[in-house]
Amino acid sequence: MTATKNLLLMPGDGIGPEVMAQARRVLDWLQENKRASFNIEEELVGGASIDVHGVPLTDAALAKAKAADAVLFGAVGGPKWDNVPFNIRPEVGILKLRGEMQLFANLRPAKVFDALADASSLKPELVRGLDIMIVREATGGIYFGEPRGIETLPDGTQRGINTEVYTTHEIQRVGRVAFELARKREGRVCSVEKGNVMESGLLWRQVIAKLQAEEYPDVKLSNMYADNCAMQLARNPKQFDVIVTSNLFGDLLSDLAAMLTGSLGLLPSATLGAKDAAGHIPSLYEPIHGSAPDIAGMGKANPLAQVLSLAMMLRYSFDMGADADAVEAAVERVLAKAGRTPDIAAPGRAVISTAEMGDALIAELSRVS
Ligand code: IPM
Ligand code: MG
């Protein structure tokens, strides 16, 4: 067993704390079975932090996130905070973490578990075996670009402004992540922008093409306009291996890709920064689903996306590939055998609670390892 790993858990709002509780059981299991040793701390984020501290992310919480070996994040937001000022909305918590920790590469896999091919809104034959990786740029583009704001014009009407902006360096660093991932997969990258309309998209296409020619000639590169990519994802999703795209397009396309898999409740993500001099990669892992305030506290949430986020953490931050495999295998077995949470309910299957899903998972973990 290697050195103790410092983890920061940020459960957040809505179903965040419920699903995090199940992920924590997996962390406990790993420790009890002497597979790893964790030093675990917890911090408030989002609305939960607003309620206590008046802001969605305190400086102290940010400092802890920066100091941790990895952050496991739940979800933020909910109608309770609809009327707080825009600059301290719960969502600012996650955006500030991405920005301040320079987590520029958001890895969003969309993978269909065999047992769930029927749960997709597309025909099973279109999605069975689907395995896409969307690499979304996460610290630039229109989410962070300046100028931004709402200004009042001389005639009293107003103007809302956001700016899409990308530099060569920002495009290159996220492009490299996509090409490296493709090398470990099917060796294909599709770069997505709207260079037919936006200069930032044109630059994106040029920089990615040059990068491929100079550093990744072994990887096959294609380009697609973002609107066409949305259409192609719904028409024939299995044509894709790795998709690399901007912050905003990645936000939209990853929700679409997620839905193809049958449940948002199953998809994890990793957001990674650049390796520092000490070899440390700043990293945050979170489910793709939101805080689902409508079912919060009812034991209906599916904890598997949070657990699979933890598996990504084991794989990417801690080089614990065998343990990540074990967690993923346990998830597959739970989906194939046990009852299911309401989001993936199927005829003839018992509907079980968040905690019962956790029970089934721990039982399978002991079996697969
Ligand atoms: C996501 C979410 C966030 C985003 C929100 C909560 C700020 O939709 O992670 O996809 O837009 O990036
Ligand atoms: Mg989103």
Tab-separated table of C-alpha atoms and ligand atoms in Angstrom:
chain	number	residue	atom	x	y	z
A	1	MET	CA	0.000	0.000	0.000
A	2	THR	CA	1.385	3.407	-0.944
A	3	ALA	CA	1.324	6.675	0.987
A	4	THR	CA	-1.803	8.121	2.551
A	5	LYS	CA	-3.800	10.177	0.087
A	6	ASN	CA	-5.370	13.470	1.089
A	7	LEU	CA	-8.938	13.695	-0.162
A	8	LEU	CA	-11.355	16.569	0.057
A	9	LEU	CA	-15.036	15.647	-0.230
A	10	MET	CA	-17.435	18.419	-1.254
A	11	PRO	CA	-20.954	16.918	-1.257
A	12	GLY	CA	-22.739	20.215	-2.010
A	13	ASP	CA	-26.521	20.476	-2.366
A	14	GLY	CA	-29.629	18.448	-3.160
A	15	ILE	CA	-28.825	14.783	-3.688
A	16	GLY	CA	-25.073	15.552	-3.398
A	17	PRO	CA	-24.769	14.513	0.271
A	18	GLU	CA	-26.821	11.303	-0.268
A	19	VAL	CA	-24.770	10.046	-3.174
A	20	MET	CA	-21.520	11.125	-1.508
A	21	ALA	CA	-22.437	9.028	1.537
A	22	GLN	CA	-22.434	5.934	-0.685
A	23	ALA	CA	-19.102	6.889	-2.282
A	24	ARG	CA	-17.719	7.258	1.213
A	25	ARG	CA	-18.695	3.650	1.948
A	26	VAL	CA	-16.544	2.603	-1.023
A	27	LEU	CA	-13.624	4.644	0.365
A	28	ASP	CA	-14.131	2.918	3.733
A	29	TRP	CA	-14.220	-0.456	2.019
A	30	LEU	CA	-10.920	0.273	0.246
A	31	GLN	CA	-9.329	1.201	3.556
A	32	GLU	CA	-10.754	-1.752	5.492
A	33	ASN	CA	-9.428	-4.068	2.815
A	34	LYS	CA	-5.996	-2.429	3.024
A	35	ARG	CA	-6.071	-1.326	-0.599
A	36	ALA	CA	-5.451	2.326	0.202
A	37	SER	CA	-5.166	4.763	3.040
A	38	PHE	CA	-7.005	8.064	2.874
A	39	ASN	CA	-6.974	11.167	4.969
A	40	ILE	CA	-10.502	12.477	4.324
A	41	GLU	CA	-11.739	16.005	4.935
A	42	GLU	CA	-15.076	17.528	4.023
A	43	GLU	CA	-16.063	21.081	3.034
A	44	LEU	CA	-19.266	22.893	2.159
A	45	VAL	CA	-19.789	24.168	-1.366
A	46	GLY	CA	-22.632	25.785	-3.335
A	47	GLY	CA	-25.886	26.606	-1.596
A	48	ALA	CA	-24.848	24.718	1.535
A	49	SER	CA	-21.889	27.085	1.846
A	50	ILE	CA	-24.026	30.157	1.079
A	51	ASP	CA	-26.349	29.214	3.953
A	52	VAL	CA	-23.478	29.066	6.457
A	53	HIS	CA	-20.842	31.474	5.093
A	54	GLY	CA	-22.724	33.725	2.675
A	55	VAL	CA	-20.589	32.621	-0.284
A	56	PRO	CA	-20.616	29.435	-2.414
A	57	LEU	CA	-16.905	28.744	-1.836
A	58	THR	CA	-14.852	30.160	1.027
A	59	ASP	CA	-11.163	30.963	0.654
A	60	ALA	CA	-10.452	28.295	3.261
A	61	ALA	CA	-12.351	25.647	1.283
A	62	LEU	CA	-10.545	26.671	-1.907
A	63	ALA	CA	-7.189	26.443	-0.138
A	64	LYS	CA	-8.035	22.941	1.084
A	65	ALA	CA	-9.084	21.908	-2.430
A	66	LYS	CA	-5.779	23.177	-3.815
A	67	ALA	CA	-3.796	21.364	-1.141
A	68	ALA	CA	-5.636	18.032	-1.513
A	69	ASP	CA	-4.331	15.216	-3.707
A	70	ALA	CA	-7.817	15.076	-5.246
A	71	VAL	CA	-11.278	16.561	-4.738
A	72	LEU	CA	-14.454	14.466	-4.928
A	73	PHE	CA	-17.364	16.768	-5.668
A	74	GLY	CA	-21.119	16.126	-5.487
A	75	ALA	CA	-23.469	18.677	-7.050
A	76	VAL	CA	-24.571	22.264	-6.418
A	77	GLY	CA	-27.634	24.434	-6.861
A	78	GLY	CA	-31.377	24.435	-6.255
A	79	PRO	CA	-34.434	26.691	-6.263
A	80	LYS	CA	-33.733	27.758	-2.682
A	81	TRP	CA	-30.933	29.992	-4.014
A	82	ASP	CA	-32.721	31.295	-7.104
A	83	ASN	CA	-32.735	34.816	-5.772
A	84	VAL	CA	-29.185	35.198	-4.486
A	85	PRO	CA	-27.033	37.711	-6.418
A	86	PHE	CA	-25.631	36.313	-9.677
A	87	ASN	CA	-22.006	36.566	-8.580
A	88	ILE	CA	-22.546	34.322	-5.548
A	89	ARG	CA	-24.888	31.734	-7.072
A	90	PRO	CA	-24.198	28.121	-5.990
A	91	GLU	CA	-22.801	27.365	-9.483
A	92	VAL	CA	-20.038	29.900	-8.839
A	93	GLY	CA	-18.663	27.356	-6.352
A	94	ILE	CA	-17.772	24.818	-9.034
A	95	LEU	CA	-16.781	27.434	-11.633
A	96	LYS	CA	-14.389	29.045	-9.154
A	97	LEU	CA	-12.855	25.686	-8.288
A	98	ARG	CA	-12.275	24.959	-11.995
A	99	GLY	CA	-10.861	28.433	-12.639
A	100	GLU	CA	-8.703	28.837	-9.514
A	101	MET	CA	-7.306	25.303	-9.660
A	102	GLN	CA	-6.789	25.701	-13.444
A	103	LEU	CA	-8.668	22.458	-14.143
A	104	PHE	CA	-8.790	23.001	-17.883
A	105	ALA	CA	-9.581	19.498	-19.139
A	106	ASN	CA	-12.986	18.085	-18.297
A	107	LEU	CA	-13.191	14.399	-19.238
A	108	ARG	CA	-16.783	13.258	-19.700
A	109	PRO	CA	-17.134	9.634	-20.733
A	110	ALA	CA	-20.463	8.444	-22.127
A	111	LYS	CA	-20.468	4.688	-21.848
A	112	VAL	CA	-23.423	2.368	-22.179
A	113	PHE	CA	-23.549	-0.481	-19.709
A	114	ASP	CA	-24.845	-3.595	-21.427
A	115	ALA	CA	-27.602	-4.097	-18.890
A	116	LEU	CA	-28.911	-0.619	-19.670
A	117	ALA	CA	-28.952	-0.486	-23.471
A	118	ASP	CA	-32.745	-0.627	-23.238
A	119	ALA	CA	-32.907	2.406	-20.959
A	120	SER	CA	-31.678	4.782	-23.686
A	121	SER	CA	-34.183	6.900	-25.572
A	122	LEU	CA	-32.440	5.706	-28.760
A	123	LYS	CA	-32.897	2.229	-30.215
A	124	PRO	CA	-30.752	-0.325	-28.346
A	125	GLU	CA	-28.766	-1.259	-31.484
A	126	LEU	CA	-27.657	2.367	-31.874
A	127	VAL	CA	-26.241	2.588	-28.362
A	128	ARG	CA	-25.187	-0.931	-27.348
A	129	GLY	CA	-21.436	-0.867	-26.762
A	130	LEU	CA	-21.265	2.934	-27.002
A	131	ASP	CA	-18.081	4.354	-25.481
A	132	ILE	CA	-17.343	8.031	-26.178
A	133	MET	CA	-14.996	10.357	-24.337
A	134	ILE	CA	-15.850	14.046	-24.493
A	135	VAL	CA	-12.963	16.329	-23.556
A	136	ARG	CA	-14.479	19.668	-22.674
A	137	GLU	CA	-12.289	22.737	-22.177
A	138	ALA	CA	-13.250	23.960	-18.703
A	139	THR	CA	-11.434	27.169	-17.722
A	140	GLY	CA	-11.878	29.359	-20.789
A	141	GLY	CA	-14.305	30.303	-23.510
A	142	ILE	CA	-17.541	32.141	-22.904
A	143	TYR	CA	-17.796	30.949	-19.305
A	144	PHE	CA	-14.801	33.068	-18.307
A	145	GLY	CA	-14.241	35.541	-21.168
A	146	GLU	CA	-14.161	39.311	-20.671
A	147	PRO	CA	-15.935	41.630	-21.166
A	148	ARG	CA	-19.006	40.266	-19.464
A	149	GLY	CA	-21.940	41.720	-17.589
A	150	ILE	CA	-25.261	43.490	-17.979
A	151	GLU	CA	-25.034	47.195	-18.782
A	152	THR	CA	-27.658	49.893	-19.087
A	153	LEU	CA	-27.768	51.832	-22.339
A	154	PRO	CA	-28.464	55.576	-22.627
A	155	ASP	CA	-32.080	54.893	-23.600
A	156	GLY	CA	-32.621	52.906	-20.421
A	157	THR	CA	-32.712	49.472	-22.079
A	158	GLN	CA	-30.041	46.956	-21.173
A	159	ARG	CA	-27.379	44.856	-22.880
A	160	GLY	CA	-26.098	41.457	-21.687
A	161	ILE	CA	-22.543	40.579	-22.736
A	162	ASN	CA	-20.403	37.450	-22.700
A	163	THR	CA	-17.288	36.829	-24.714
A	164	GLU	CA	-16.024	33.642	-26.348
A	165	VAL	CA	-12.238	33.809	-26.309
A	166	TYR	CA	-9.523	31.175	-26.780
A	167	THR	CA	-5.752	31.492	-27.074
A	168	THR	CA	-3.358	29.163	-28.897
A	169	HIS	CA	-2.035	27.895	-25.576
A	170	GLU	CA	-5.503	27.109	-24.184
A	171	ILE	CA	-6.443	25.153	-27.311
A	172	GLN	CA	-3.133	23.272	-27.431
A	173	ARG	CA	-3.189	22.090	-23.835
A	174	VAL	CA	-6.710	20.673	-24.006
A	175	GLY	CA	-5.983	19.277	-27.479
A	176	ARG	CA	-3.002	17.356	-26.120
A	177	VAL	CA	-5.196	15.762	-23.464
A	178	ALA	CA	-7.624	14.601	-26.156
A	179	PHE	CA	-4.896	13.208	-28.439
A	180	GLU	CA	-3.187	11.399	-25.542
A	181	LEU	CA	-6.493	9.805	-24.521
A	182	ALA	CA	-7.204	8.758	-28.101
A	183	ARG	CA	-3.887	6.914	-28.201
A	184	LYS	CA	-5.096	4.726	-25.338
A	185	ARG	CA	-8.479	4.203	-27.030
A	186	GLU	CA	-9.369	3.844	-30.714
A	187	GLY	CA	-6.972	6.550	-31.910
A	188	ARG	CA	-9.577	8.984	-33.265
A	189	VAL	CA	-10.287	12.590	-32.273
A	190	CYS	CA	-13.164	14.707	-33.553
A	191	SER	CA	-12.619	18.419	-32.895
A	192	VAL	CA	-15.845	20.401	-32.597
A	193	GLU	CA	-16.363	24.171	-33.049
A	194	LYS	CA	-18.295	26.627	-35.183
A	195	GLY	CA	-15.459	28.009	-37.281
A	196	ASN	CA	-17.988	28.809	-39.991
A	197	VAL	CA	-19.408	31.579	-37.780
A	198	MET	CA	-16.954	32.299	-34.962
A	199	GLU	CA	-13.303	33.402	-35.275
A	200	SER	CA	-12.473	31.660	-31.999
A	201	GLY	CA	-13.765	28.457	-33.609
A	202	LEU	CA	-11.665	29.009	-36.722
A	203	LEU	CA	-8.553	29.444	-34.584
A	204	TRP	CA	-9.539	26.321	-32.624
A	205	ARG	CA	-9.669	24.277	-35.841
A	206	GLN	CA	-6.314	25.610	-37.094
A	207	VAL	CA	-4.479	25.052	-33.809
A	208	ILE	CA	-5.824	21.500	-33.426
A	209	ALA	CA	-4.861	20.639	-37.023
A	210	LYS	CA	-1.299	21.895	-36.526
A	211	LEU	CA	-0.982	20.049	-33.225
A	212	GLN	CA	-2.095	16.804	-34.816
A	213	ALA	CA	0.291	17.183	-37.769
A	214	GLU	CA	3.289	18.030	-35.590
A	215	GLU	CA	2.811	15.877	-32.498
A	216	TYR	CA	0.131	13.250	-33.122
A	217	PRO	CA	0.346	12.059	-36.746
A	218	ASP	CA	-0.645	8.572	-35.531
A	219	VAL	CA	-4.045	9.838	-34.309
A	220	LYS	CA	-6.827	10.297	-36.845
A	221	LEU	CA	-8.348	13.805	-36.692
A	222	SER	CA	-11.710	14.928	-38.015
A	223	ASN	CA	-13.603	18.214	-37.535
A	224	MET	CA	-17.283	18.926	-37.091
A	225	TYR	CA	-19.408	21.994	-36.565
A	226	ALA	CA	-21.106	21.835	-33.185
A	227	ASP	CA	-24.662	21.793	-34.543
A	228	ASN	CA	-23.810	18.906	-36.845
A	229	CYS	CA	-22.113	17.100	-33.964
A	230	ALA	CA	-25.329	17.318	-31.922
A	231	MET	CA	-27.217	15.837	-34.855
A	232	GLN	CA	-24.609	13.098	-35.409
A	233	LEU	CA	-24.669	12.162	-31.715
A	234	ALA	CA	-28.396	11.526	-31.954
A	235	ARG	CA	-28.159	9.835	-35.381
A	236	ASN	CA	-25.163	7.525	-35.034
A	237	PRO	CA	-23.266	8.061	-31.770
A	238	LYS	CA	-20.939	5.072	-32.232
A	239	GLN	CA	-19.021	6.937	-34.986
A	240	PHE	CA	-17.177	8.893	-32.246
A	241	ASP	CA	-14.170	7.944	-30.122
A	242	VAL	CA	-12.824	11.153	-28.504
A	243	ILE	CA	-14.541	14.525	-28.991
A	244	VAL	CA	-12.634	17.686	-28.039
A	245	THR	CA	-14.499	20.954	-27.777
A	246	SER	CA	-14.966	24.303	-26.053
A	247	ASN	CA	-16.474	24.928	-22.639
A	248	LEU	CA	-19.987	25.829	-23.814
A	249	PHE	CA	-20.310	23.297	-26.632
A	250	GLY	CA	-18.899	20.649	-24.289
A	251	ASP	CA	-21.533	21.507	-21.695
A	252	LEU	CA	-24.329	20.974	-24.229
A	253	LEU	CA	-22.916	17.973	-26.056
A	254	SER	CA	-22.020	16.116	-22.865
A	255	ASP	CA	-25.611	16.335	-21.622
A	256	LEU	CA	-26.788	14.953	-24.939
A	257	ALA	CA	-24.193	12.158	-24.921
A	258	ALA	CA	-25.070	11.370	-21.323
A	259	MET	CA	-28.720	10.910	-22.150
A	260	LEU	CA	-27.805	8.405	-24.871
A	261	THR	CA	-26.545	6.097	-22.142
A	262	GLY	CA	-29.940	5.840	-20.488
A	263	SER	CA	-29.213	7.629	-17.264
A	264	LEU	CA	-27.472	10.780	-16.234
A	265	GLY	CA	-27.234	9.049	-12.877
A	266	LEU	CA	-24.512	6.787	-14.224
A	267	LEU	CA	-21.979	9.178	-15.661
A	268	PRO	CA	-18.859	10.371	-13.883
A	269	SER	CA	-16.381	13.045	-14.909
A	270	ALA	CA	-12.845	14.135	-14.156
A	271	THR	CA	-11.481	17.649	-14.425
A	272	LEU	CA	-7.718	17.838	-14.569
A	273	GLY	CA	-5.059	20.527	-14.614
A	274	ALA	CA	-1.425	20.515	-15.675
A	275	LYS	CA	1.208	18.464	-13.862
A	276	ASP	CA	3.280	20.672	-11.531
A	277	ALA	CA	7.017	20.443	-10.826
A	278	ALA	CA	6.377	17.869	-8.086
A	279	GLY	CA	4.449	15.654	-10.516
A	280	HIS	CA	1.070	16.468	-8.951
A	281	ILE	CA	-1.955	16.912	-11.249
A	282	PRO	CA	-4.681	19.084	-9.686
A	283	SER	CA	-7.900	17.167	-10.077
A	284	LEU	CA	-11.588	17.181	-9.242
A	285	TYR	CA	-14.061	14.375	-9.851
A	286	GLU	CA	-17.800	14.838	-10.070
A	287	PRO	CA	-20.892	13.161	-11.431
A	288	ILE	CA	-22.373	14.774	-14.543
A	289	HIS	CA	-25.820	14.948	-13.002
A	290	GLY	CA	-26.957	17.978	-11.061
A	291	SER	CA	-28.286	18.363	-7.538
A	292	ALA	CA	-31.827	17.144	-8.477
A	293	PRO	CA	-33.558	19.149	-5.726
A	294	ASP	CA	-36.922	17.585	-6.630
A	295	ILE	CA	-35.836	14.202	-5.247
A	296	ALA	CA	-33.328	15.339	-2.616
A	297	GLY	CA	-33.611	13.614	0.744
A	298	MET	CA	-36.003	10.957	-0.545
A	299	GLY	CA	-33.526	8.116	-1.011
A	300	LYS	CA	-34.316	7.990	-4.733
A	301	ALA	CA	-31.008	9.221	-6.126
A	302	ASN	CA	-28.738	6.880	-8.055
A	303	PRO	CA	-25.322	6.903	-6.327
A	304	LEU	CA	-23.477	5.140	-9.165
A	305	ALA	CA	-22.246	8.270	-10.994
A	306	GLN	CA	-20.664	9.477	-7.767
A	307	VAL	CA	-19.109	6.053	-7.205
A	308	LEU	CA	-17.830	5.922	-10.800
A	309	SER	CA	-16.334	9.397	-10.297
A	310	LEU	CA	-14.461	7.923	-7.381
A	311	ALA	CA	-13.254	5.113	-9.673
A	312	MET	CA	-11.954	7.729	-12.126
A	313	MET	CA	-10.130	9.352	-9.225
A	314	LEU	CA	-8.442	6.055	-8.328
A	315	ARG	CA	-7.409	5.610	-11.962
A	316	TYR	CA	-6.266	9.111	-12.927
A	317	SER	CA	-4.998	10.590	-9.657
A	318	PHE	CA	-3.691	7.565	-7.798
A	319	ASP	CA	-2.666	5.059	-10.433
A	320	MET	CA	-4.900	2.475	-8.725
A	321	GLY	CA	-6.099	0.926	-11.982
A	322	ALA	CA	-6.875	-2.485	-10.469
A	323	ASP	CA	-9.044	-0.934	-7.769
A	324	ALA	CA	-10.804	1.295	-10.299
A	325	ASP	CA	-11.468	-1.839	-12.365
A	326	ALA	CA	-12.921	-3.566	-9.296
A	327	VAL	CA	-15.278	-0.671	-8.542
A	328	GLU	CA	-16.412	-0.500	-12.177
A	329	ALA	CA	-16.923	-4.264	-12.330
A	330	ALA	CA	-19.011	-4.115	-9.143
A	331	VAL	CA	-21.158	-1.398	-10.731
A	332	GLU	CA	-21.704	-3.573	-13.832
A	333	ARG	CA	-22.766	-6.495	-11.665
A	334	VAL	CA	-25.139	-4.375	-9.615
A	335	LEU	CA	-26.768	-3.149	-12.818
A	336	ALA	CA	-27.082	-6.667	-14.161
A	337	LYS	CA	-28.473	-8.257	-11.007
A	338	ALA	CA	-29.806	-6.148	-8.213
A	339	GLY	CA	-32.816	-3.891	-7.992
A	340	ARG	CA	-32.524	-0.415	-9.406
A	341	THR	CA	-33.053	3.168	-8.369
A	342	PRO	CA	-36.109	4.818	-10.006
A	343	ASP	CA	-34.126	6.617	-12.743
A	344	ILE	CA	-33.213	3.281	-14.365
A	345	ALA	CA	-36.163	1.218	-13.194
A	346	ALA	CA	-37.139	-1.656	-15.493
A	347	PRO	CA	-40.092	-4.038	-15.605
A	348	GLY	CA	-39.584	-6.992	-13.305
A	349	ARG	CA	-36.852	-5.234	-11.295
A	350	ALA	CA	-37.314	-4.179	-7.712
A	351	VAL	CA	-37.042	-0.448	-7.136
A	352	ILE	CA	-34.471	0.176	-4.427
A	353	SER	CA	-33.200	3.182	-2.502
A	354	THR	CA	-29.918	5.055	-2.688
A	355	ALA	CA	-28.620	3.250	0.396
A	356	GLU	CA	-29.794	-0.170	-0.840
A	357	MET	CA	-27.905	0.443	-4.075
A	358	GLY	CA	-24.890	1.168	-1.847
A	359	ASP	CA	-25.452	-2.132	0.022
A	360	ALA	CA	-25.588	-4.053	-3.266
A	361	LEU	CA	-22.436	-2.346	-4.469
A	362	ILE	CA	-20.417	-3.148	-1.355
A	363	ALA	CA	-21.574	-6.773	-1.534
A	364	GLU	CA	-20.450	-7.026	-5.176
A	365	LEU	CA	-17.144	-5.313	-4.399
A	366	SER	CA	-16.316	-8.059	-1.960
A	367	ARG	CA	-17.198	-10.645	-4.607
A	368	VAL	CA	-15.189	-9.212	-7.508
A	369	SER	CA	-11.984	-8.781	-5.542
B	1	IPM	C1	-21.846	21.109	-15.736
B	1	IPM	C2	-22.845	22.071	-15.168
B	1	IPM	C3	-22.119	23.357	-14.813
B	1	IPM	C4	-21.584	23.944	-16.109
B	1	IPM	C5	-22.921	24.362	-14.010
B	1	IPM	C6	-23.462	23.769	-12.721
B	1	IPM	C7	-22.100	25.583	-13.701
B	1	IPM	O1	-23.896	22.262	-16.070
B	1	IPM	O2	-20.870	20.785	-15.034
B	1	IPM	O3	-22.036	20.668	-16.866
B	1	IPM	O4	-22.313	24.632	-16.831
B	1	IPM	O5	-20.413	23.707	-16.388
B	2	MG	MG	-23.806	20.995	-17.771
